[in-house]
XYZ file of N, CA, C and O in Angstrom:
672
model
N 73.431 33.060 86.949
C 73.671 34.190 87.022
C 75.751 34.278 86.249
O 76.204 33.636 86.997
N 75.247 35.497 85.608
C 77.252 35.690 85.098
C 76.904 36.248 83.322
O 75.509 37.411 83.464
N 77.750 36.198 83.222
C 77.842 36.730 81.860
C 79.379 36.263 80.909
O 79.672 35.952 80.966
N 78.966 36.389 79.342
C 79.536 35.783 78.498
C 79.675 37.033 77.881
O 79.316 37.785 77.114
N 81.048 37.055 77.289
C 81.528 38.576 76.468
C 82.751 37.779 75.568
O 83.625 36.860 75.579
N 82.346 37.557 74.174
C 82.832 37.141 72.985
C 83.474 38.525 72.159
O 82.647 39.751 71.921
N 84.760 38.517 72.013
C 85.366 39.939 71.067
C 86.211 39.192 70.087
O 87.213 38.169 70.347
N 85.866 39.057 68.712
C 86.951 38.748 67.479
C 87.490 40.468 66.450
O 86.571 40.883 66.337
N 88.488 40.326 66.232
C 89.259 41.405 65.566
C 89.917 40.308 64.339
O 90.494 39.328 64.669
N 89.335 40.798 63.694
C 89.885 40.358 62.013
C 90.482 41.517 61.037
O 90.300 42.989 60.985
N 91.716 40.970 60.317
C 92.522 41.842 59.401
C 92.723 40.639 58.278
O 93.477 40.869 57.972
N 91.353 41.215 58.046
C 91.339 40.050 56.266
C 92.271 40.419 55.158
O 93.270 39.525 54.565
N 92.726 41.844 55.488
C 93.596 42.756 54.085
C 94.209 43.443 54.983
O 94.251 43.947 56.223
N 95.880 44.041 54.470
C 96.164 44.857 55.166
C 95.306 46.997 54.939
O 95.281 47.477 55.987
N 93.914 46.932 54.402
C 93.346 47.795 54.229
C 92.076 47.757 55.669
O 91.187 48.565 55.585
N 91.671 46.325 55.304
C 90.275 46.428 56.171
C 90.778 45.901 57.674
O 91.248 44.647 57.815
N 89.591 46.464 58.764
C 89.528 45.741 60.022
C 88.512 45.618 60.395
O 87.605 46.637 60.156
N 88.223 44.198 60.745
C 86.709 44.022 61.310
C 86.427 43.397 62.631
O 87.584 42.609 63.386
N 85.682 43.902 63.955
C 85.651 44.092 65.135
C 84.360 43.462 64.931
O 83.314 44.482 64.884
N 84.119 42.103 66.149
C 83.030 41.559 66.546
C 83.109 41.789 68.079
O 83.689 41.163 68.512
N 81.587 42.206 68.864
C 81.579 41.999 69.827
C 80.665 41.780 70.091
O 79.332 42.011 70.132
N 79.963 40.743 71.325
C 78.660 40.023 71.933
C 78.682 40.107 73.436
O 80.097 39.511 73.787
N 77.585 40.438 73.744
C 77.823 40.086 75.518
C 76.422 39.810 75.969
O 75.936 39.822 75.397
N 75.990 38.586 76.794
C 75.076 37.944 77.546
C 75.228 37.864 78.857
O 76.315 37.805 79.519
N 74.197 39.121 79.334
C 74.098 38.357 81.113
C 72.502 38.331 81.007
O 71.969 38.966 80.705
N 72.838 37.412 82.512
C 71.280 36.854 83.417
C 71.943 37.778 84.869
O 72.641 36.923 85.486
N 70.750 38.175 85.485
C 70.771 38.304 86.876
C 69.509 37.925 87.547
O 68.642 38.064 86.877
N 69.801 36.735 88.328
C 68.497 36.842 89.127
C 68.718 36.839 90.742
O 69.877 36.480 90.794
N 67.759 37.707 91.445
C 67.878 37.735 92.621
C 66.746 37.113 93.522
O 65.493 37.662 92.759
N 66.378 36.956 94.615
C 65.505 36.428 95.758
C 64.521 35.780 95.093
O 65.287 34.213 95.412
N 63.683 36.127 94.766
C 62.631 34.874 94.590
C 62.523 34.376 93.612
O 62.182 33.006 93.568
N 63.262 34.647 92.356
C 63.745 33.654 90.912
C 64.791 32.513 91.507
O 64.879 31.384 91.243
N 65.363 32.968 92.613
C 66.384 31.716 93.215
C 66.387 31.755 95.136
O 66.641 32.960 95.542
N 65.060 30.473 95.045
C 65.024 30.962 96.102
C 64.359 29.733 97.199
O 64.202 28.646 96.138
N 64.196 29.654 98.373
C 63.810 28.410 98.712
C 62.606 28.720 100.139
O 62.688 29.938 100.706
N 61.341 28.073 99.692
C 60.193 28.624 100.432
C 60.801 28.385 102.361
O 61.069 27.260 102.546
N 59.915 29.219 103.134
C 59.922 28.894 105.164
C 58.917 29.452 105.204
O 58.761 30.850 104.710
N 58.147 28.616 105.791
C 56.759 29.202 106.313
C 57.207 30.433 107.489
O 58.030 30.227 108.296
N 56.179 30.939 107.636
C 56.295 32.149 108.940
C 55.410 31.384 109.563
O 54.045 30.665 109.827
N 55.779 31.288 111.185
C 55.209 30.455 111.832
C 53.760 31.699 112.483
O 52.746 30.808 112.977
N 53.898 32.555 112.548
C 52.807 33.643 112.990
C 51.423 33.286 111.546
O 50.568 33.046 111.471
N 51.793 33.700 110.121
C 50.794 33.924 109.738
C 50.597 32.692 108.958
O 49.609 32.407 108.141
N 51.771 31.456 108.518
C 51.170 30.866 107.983
C 52.423 30.938 106.650
O 51.975 29.830 105.284
N 52.101 32.105 106.053
C 52.639 32.411 105.010
C 53.736 31.911 104.546
O 54.801 32.153 105.025
N 53.996 32.120 103.359
C 55.795 31.250 102.897
C 56.553 32.629 102.754
O 56.217 33.433 101.692
N 57.977 32.702 102.982
C 58.628 33.632 102.553
C 59.398 32.816 101.388
O 59.815 31.389 101.683
N 60.223 33.540 100.960
C 61.107 33.112 99.655
C 62.532 33.503 99.911
O 62.593 34.994 99.923
N 63.198 32.761 100.507
C 64.564 33.588 100.816
C 65.806 32.999 100.094
O 65.674 32.542 99.176
N 66.971 33.893 99.601
C 67.981 33.220 98.988
C 68.948 32.217 99.279
O 68.553 31.856 100.078
N 69.589 30.972 98.836
C 69.485 29.858 99.044
C 71.279 30.055 99.513
O 71.484 29.216 100.404
N 72.134 31.472 99.579
C 73.131 31.428 100.671
C 72.482 32.048 101.708
O 73.671 31.717 102.576
N 71.541 32.220 102.381
C 71.329 32.218 103.608
C 70.980 30.746 104.477
O 70.299 30.275 103.513
N 71.752 31.000 105.411
C 71.573 29.669 106.405
C 69.884 29.247 106.468
O 69.335 30.528 107.595
N 69.115 28.663 106.263
C 67.698 28.367 106.828
C 66.608 28.404 107.925
O 66.437 28.667 108.738
N 67.852 27.798 108.566
C 67.744 27.714 110.035
C 67.580 29.986 110.907
O 67.182 29.322 111.932
N 68.611 29.962 109.923
C 68.990 31.332 111.036
C 67.739 31.901 111.004
O 66.848 33.048 111.672
N 67.429 31.932 109.556
C 66.131 32.839 108.486
C 64.561 31.731 109.470
O 63.788 32.817 110.253
N 64.748 30.960 110.323
C 63.623 30.355 110.934
C 63.379 30.926 111.920
O 63.006 30.994 112.467
N 64.485 30.799 112.875
C 64.947 31.313 114.078
C 64.110 32.431 114.108
O 63.801 32.917 115.148
N 64.726 33.511 113.087
C 64.368 34.691 113.183
C 63.148 35.301 112.969
O 62.527 35.740 113.868
N 62.091 34.263 112.151
C 61.156 34.272 112.131
C 60.254 33.945 113.232
O 59.470 34.688 113.424
N 60.656 32.829 113.842
C 60.285 32.508 115.291
C 59.651 33.606 116.124
O 59.153 34.367 117.054
N 61.992 34.514 116.408
C 61.385 35.684 117.354
C 60.859 36.484 116.845
O 60.168 37.325 117.591
N 60.526 37.049 115.541
C 59.735 37.860 115.174
C 58.464 37.858 115.256
O 57.032 38.419 115.628
N 57.961 35.985 115.184
C 56.791 35.951 115.822
C 56.080 36.356 117.372
O 54.677 36.240 117.376
N 57.056 36.602 118.054
C 56.734 36.783 119.648
C 57.095 38.453 119.783
O 56.809 38.939 120.982
N 57.078 38.728 118.257
C 57.362 40.356 118.881
C 55.870 41.065 119.213
O 55.096 40.909 117.680
N 55.861 42.259 119.173
C 54.775 42.998 119.062
C 54.856 43.566 117.766
O 53.469 44.356 117.394
N 55.474 43.470 117.097
C 55.353 44.046 115.513
C 55.510 42.951 114.506
O 56.085 42.642 114.240
N 54.376 42.902 113.661
C 53.954 42.030 113.036
C 54.138 42.146 111.598
O 53.413 43.354 111.649
N 55.267 41.859 110.537
C 55.707 41.921 109.672
C 55.553 40.755 108.849
O 56.130 40.310 108.792
N 55.051 41.055 108.031
C 54.322 39.678 106.838
C 54.820 40.226 105.774
O 54.791 41.603 105.088
N 55.468 39.194 104.573
C 55.563 39.595 102.843
C 54.509 38.309 102.372
O 55.577 37.278 102.991
N 53.271 38.472 101.921
C 52.621 37.232 101.401
C 52.992 36.496 100.095
O 53.384 35.916 99.516
N 53.581 37.715 99.354
C 54.374 37.405 98.073
C 55.954 38.022 98.195
O 56.343 39.063 98.063
N 56.697 36.621 97.826
C 57.811 37.123 97.424
C 58.568 38.468 96.752
O 58.227 38.087 95.484
N 59.276 38.836 96.765
C 59.813 39.808 95.402
C 61.113 39.112 95.019
O 61.880 38.345 95.719
N 61.106 39.407 93.835
C 62.150 39.367 93.090
C 62.760 40.197 91.912
O 61.667 41.248 91.526
N 63.855 39.669 91.494
C 64.361 40.443 89.981
C 65.253 39.808 89.345
O 65.835 38.718 89.599
N 65.111 39.433 87.569
C 65.559 38.798 86.559
C 65.251 40.014 85.669
O 64.457 40.632 85.132
N 67.098 40.034 85.416
C 67.455 40.976 84.015
C 68.101 39.987 83.219
O 69.081 39.576 83.601
N 67.759 40.291 82.028
C 68.662 39.309 80.915
C 68.853 40.548 79.861
O 67.782 41.518 79.421
N 70.157 40.377 79.870
C 70.554 41.323 78.345
C 71.591 41.107 77.697
O 71.829 40.452 77.822
N 71.653 41.767 76.320
C 72.451 41.036 75.233
C 72.935 41.983 74.536
O 71.532 42.844 74.167
N 74.042 42.331 73.784
C 74.607 43.203 73.154
C 75.304 42.718 72.358
O 76.114 42.182 72.394
N 75.689 43.620 71.261
C 76.173 42.748 70.293
C 76.742 44.255 69.091
O 76.146 45.185 68.958
N 77.709 44.273 68.227
C 78.452 45.085 68.247
C 79.323 44.770 66.350
O 79.730 43.889 66.725
N 79.200 45.662 65.655
C 80.202 45.519 64.209
C 81.008 46.115 63.785
O 79.686 47.478 63.054
N 81.563 46.505 63.793
C 82.503 47.702 63.622
C 83.630 47.359 62.406
O 84.618 46.430 62.236
N 83.515 47.842 61.336
C 84.237 47.684 59.981
C 84.877 48.121 59.335
O 84.485 50.022 59.040
N 86.491 48.595 59.656
C 87.386 49.858 59.024
C 87.761 49.200 57.576
O 88.861 48.965 58.150
N 87.996 50.490 56.955
C 88.415 50.053 55.550
C 89.636 51.665 54.945
O 88.576 52.566 55.136
N 90.238 51.412 55.371
C 91.299 52.553 54.860
C 92.205 52.375 53.639
O 92.400 52.072 52.985
N 91.945 53.366 52.821
C 91.956 53.909 51.610
C 93.235 54.939 51.192
O 93.560 55.391 52.626
N 93.031 55.551 49.801
C 94.377 56.193 50.452
C 94.432 57.712 50.637
O 94.827 58.268 51.347
N 93.069 57.761 50.612
C 92.375 59.087 50.612
C 91.674 59.302 51.541
O 91.374 60.466 52.170
N 91.039 58.538 51.793
C 90.415 58.257 52.971
C 90.059 57.186 53.548
O 90.268 55.696 53.358
N 89.640 57.186 55.423
C 89.357 55.710 56.306
C 87.506 55.648 55.832
O 86.706 56.736 56.319
N 87.467 54.388 55.822
C 85.439 54.080 56.118
C 85.817 53.540 56.871
O 86.121 52.769 56.977
N 84.561 54.024 58.013
C 84.198 53.412 59.495
C 82.236 52.906 59.193
O 81.529 54.134 59.079
N 81.889 51.553 59.539
C 80.687 51.388 59.618
C 80.350 50.731 61.424
O 81.252 49.610 61.561
N 79.699 51.069 61.526
C 79.737 50.780 63.050
C 78.134 50.373 63.152
O 77.043 51.331 63.490
N 77.725 49.138 63.500
C 76.316 48.360 63.912
C 75.963 47.883 65.337
O 77.420 47.182 65.734
N 75.087 48.168 65.758
C 74.808 47.714 67.287
C 73.553 47.368 67.456
O 72.537 48.064 66.994
N 73.191 46.850 68.477
C 71.796 46.382 68.345
C 72.499 46.024 70.439
O 72.881 44.951 70.547
N 70.484 46.283 71.083
C 70.600 45.721 72.781
C 69.373 46.129 73.196
O 68.630 46.252 71.835
N 69.289 44.605 73.879
C 68.555 43.874 74.057
C 68.407 43.934 75.535
O 69.514 43.330 76.211
N 67.209 44.275 76.032
C 66.895 44.152 77.762
C 65.443 43.591 77.712
O 64.749 44.301 77.549
N 65.508 42.175 78.850
C 64.102 42.201 79.033
C 64.563 42.433 80.932
O 65.174 41.694 81.849
N 63.843 42.705 81.404
C 63.320 43.121 83.563
C 62.345 42.546 83.358
O 61.247 42.910 83.193
N 62.000 41.869 84.713
C 61.262 41.496 85.235
C 61.539 41.692 86.653
O 62.616 40.791 87.609
N 60.406 42.234 87.739
C 60.618 42.180 89.269
C 59.391 42.482 89.584
O 58.342 42.279 89.382
N 59.564 42.138 91.438
C 58.275 42.129 92.099
C 58.414 42.569 93.261
O 59.747 42.152 93.961
N 57.420 43.033 93.787
C 58.377 44.018 95.156
C 56.709 43.829 96.025
O 55.508 44.600 95.763
N 56.702 43.500 97.108
C 55.659 43.374 98.060
C 55.761 44.778 99.163
O 56.084 44.551 99.582
N 55.266 45.451 98.849
C 55.828 47.382 99.410
C 54.357 47.322 100.646
O 55.257 48.235 101.657
N 53.803 46.814 101.125
C 52.606 46.540 102.184
C 53.141 46.175 103.407
O 52.875 46.286 104.699
N 54.195 44.747 103.240
C 54.706 44.471 104.566
C 53.514 43.902 105.395
O 53.905 43.609 106.660
N 52.452 43.224 104.693
C 51.721 43.080 105.457
C 51.538 41.250 104.885
O 51.662 40.852 103.621
N 50.311 40.633 105.084
C 49.840 39.419 104.927
C 48.795 39.425 103.632
O 48.538 38.898 103.077
N 47.838 40.500 103.097
C 47.335 40.721 102.283
C 47.802 41.328 100.878
O 48.831 42.627 101.433
N 47.089 41.132 99.844
C 47.342 41.891 98.866
C 46.982 43.702 98.322
O 45.815 43.735 97.789
N 47.525 44.419 99.344
C 47.264 45.789 99.373
C 48.122 46.465 98.322
O 47.670 46.802 97.202
N 49.980 46.308 98.570
C 50.819 47.171 97.445
C 51.980 45.980 96.815
O 52.476 45.653 97.820
N 51.247 45.712 95.876
C 52.150 44.795 95.053
C 52.426 45.839 93.842
O 51.365 45.754 92.804
N 53.835 45.551 93.826
C 54.617 46.301 92.360
C 54.952 45.252 91.242
O 55.962 44.048 92.247
N 54.663 44.683 90.540
C 55.114 43.702 89.369
C 55.572 45.153 88.674
O 54.527 45.197 87.600
N 57.130 44.510 87.204
C 57.316 45.479 86.712
C 58.131 44.061 85.299
O 58.561 43.614 85.613
N 57.254 43.904 84.354
C 57.648 43.280 83.011
C 57.955 44.426 82.096
O 56.925 44.914 81.370
N 59.324 44.398 81.603
C 59.979 45.341 81.012
C 60.358 44.813 79.829
O 61.639 43.623 79.869
N 60.360 45.345 78.375
C 61.080 44.628 77.513
C 61.845 45.746 76.640
O 60.857 46.564 76.183
N 63.374 45.809 76.079
C 63.206 46.695 75.320
C 64.168 46.186 74.625
O 65.176 45.403 74.370
N 64.662 46.924 72.905
C 65.406 47.053 71.830
C 65.889 48.211 71.103
O 64.934 49.110 70.932
N 67.089 48.029 71.548
C 67.945 49.001 70.412
C 68.521 48.940 69.517
O 69.455 48.062 69.380
N 68.979 49.796 68.402
C 69.664 49.608 67.305
C 69.979 50.811 66.739
O 69.459 52.034 66.916
N 71.911 51.113 66.632
C 72.367 52.183 66.274
C 72.625 51.698 64.876
O 73.547 50.693 64.819
N 73.172 52.713 63.976
C 74.129 52.372 63.271
C 75.034 53.991 62.373
O 74.332 54.745 62.420
N 76.368 53.331 62.056
C 77.300 54.997 62.372
C 77.664 54.549 60.563
O 78.383 53.458 60.468
N 78.267 55.086 59.795
C 79.101 55.855 59.182
C 79.589 57.041 58.957
O 79.515 57.816 59.390
N 81.329 56.711 58.950
C 81.794 57.865 58.877
C 82.730 57.572 57.935
O 83.776 56.420 58.123
N 83.231 58.848 57.027
C 84.285 59.332 56.364
C 85.274 59.906 56.779
O 85.214 61.342 57.611
N 86.902 59.739 57.090
C 87.954 60.493 57.800
C 88.639 60.753 56.807
O 89.089 60.228 55.705
N 89.161 61.762 56.066
C 90.185 62.369 55.641
C 91.158 61.636 55.976
O 91.391 61.587 57.142
N 92.331 61.173 55.095
C 93.667 60.578 55.822
C 94.478 61.791 55.422
O 94.226 62.751 54.803
N 95.767 61.814 56.373
C 96.749 62.795 56.138
C 97.198 63.036 54.977
O 97.971 62.380 53.652
N 96.781 64.230 54.205
C 97.267 64.594 52.548
C 96.645 63.749 51.785
O 96.775 63.831 50.655
N 95.503 63.397 52.093
C 93.960 62.839 51.126
C 93.620 63.936 50.456
O 93.926 65.358 50.103
N 92.330 63.487 50.105
C 91.406 64.014 49.173
C 91.136 64.920 49.896
O 90.974 66.328 49.179
N 90.527 65.236 50.569
C 89.630 66.265 51.545
C 91.152 67.403 52.214
O 89.730 68.017 53.426
N 91.894 67.106 52.481
C 92.832 67.940 53.307
C 93.989 68.767 53.132
O 94.530 68.171 51.873
N 93.790 70.156 53.249
C 94.071 71.174 52.087
C 95.638 71.185 52.809
O 96.250 72.193 52.182
N 95.655 70.852 54.347
C 96.862 70.886 54.662
C 97.272 69.622 55.545
O 96.337 68.747 55.684
N 98.750 69.836 55.820
C 98.587 68.814 56.871
C 98.325 68.421 58.262
O 98.107 67.615 59.132
N 97.518 69.905 58.386
C 96.936 70.186 60.173
C 95.231 70.113 60.182
O 95.096 70.030 61.148
N 94.686 70.016 59.037
C 93.736 70.128 59.451
C 93.451 68.666 58.529
O 93.388 67.857 56.749
N 92.098 67.665 59.116
C 91.215 66.507 58.296
C 90.109 67.173 58.613
O 89.518 67.672 59.022
N 89.623 66.159 57.636
C 87.720 66.089 57.697
C 86.750 65.292 57.660
O 87.471 63.781 57.838
N 86.167 65.095 58.434
C 85.079 64.057 59.310
C 83.305 64.292 58.550
O 83.281 64.778 58.639
N 83.413 63.423 57.715
C 82.087 62.933 57.583
C 81.123 62.211 58.398
O 81.316 61.084 57.966
N 80.061 62.758 58.874
C 79.257 61.302 60.012
C 78.001 61.369 59.589
O 77.426 62.196 59.560
N 77.319 60.066 59.338
C 75.972 59.941 58.712
C 75.538 58.681 60.524
O 75.768 57.794 60.317
N 74.296 58.820 61.039
C 74.467 58.299 62.134
C 72.529 58.077 62.064
O 71.836 58.696 61.973
N 72.105 56.687 62.966
C 70.636 56.918 63.207
C 70.687 55.763 64.387
O 71.729 54.558 64.860
N 69.486 56.327 64.894
C 69.097 55.438 66.121
C 67.554 54.740 66.042
O 66.595 55.560 66.046
N 67.127 53.664 66.766
C 66.075 53.106 66.859
C 65.869 52.285 67.999
O 66.320 51.352 68.548
N 64.670 52.653 68.575
C 64.262 51.931 69.645
C 63.094 51.442 70.045
O 62.362 51.987 69.855
N 62.763 50.610 70.911
C 61.433 50.255 70.947
C 61.564 49.656 71.692
O 61.813 49.291 72.775
N 60.499 50.130 73.336
C 60.266 49.623 74.612
C 58.948 49.126 74.782
O 57.944 49.369 74.358
C-alpha cells in the first residue's frame, strides 16, 4: 500500500518548457491483507486485518458464539485498487504565439468482494472486477501581448483542440 509520484520539469531552451508527472498508487484492505481466524460456532474462517490484535478478535468471536444473534461471514471481503497516471506538457513560446501540448493517460484496476448476507451460506456475495483506461490530448495556441492575433494590449486570443478517449 502506498503512493509513488515523480515530477520532472525541464527547460531545454529559453522558449521550450517540458513537464512530466507520473504517479502510481496501490491500496489493499481487509481480506487481501489478512490473517485467518476460525469462528468457534460455525467453523468458518474470518479474515482480519493484521493491524487488529488476533487474540481480541478470537475473544470477541467466542463472546458472539454465546449470543442469541448469530452473524457469520463465510467469504471475507476485501478491496484492492491500483491506479497510475502520467502526463506530459510541452510549451513553446514564439514571438507571436505560445503553443502548448498536454497529453495524459490514466489507468485504474479495482477488485472488491463483500459477503452481504452475514450468514455462513453463499446467498448474497458481491464481487467486482473493473479495469479502465483514459487518454486525453490538448493542443492550445495563445496569442502573446502584441502578437499575431492581438489587435491591442488588452485582448488575447486562444485556440484550443482537445480529445478524450476512455475504455472501461
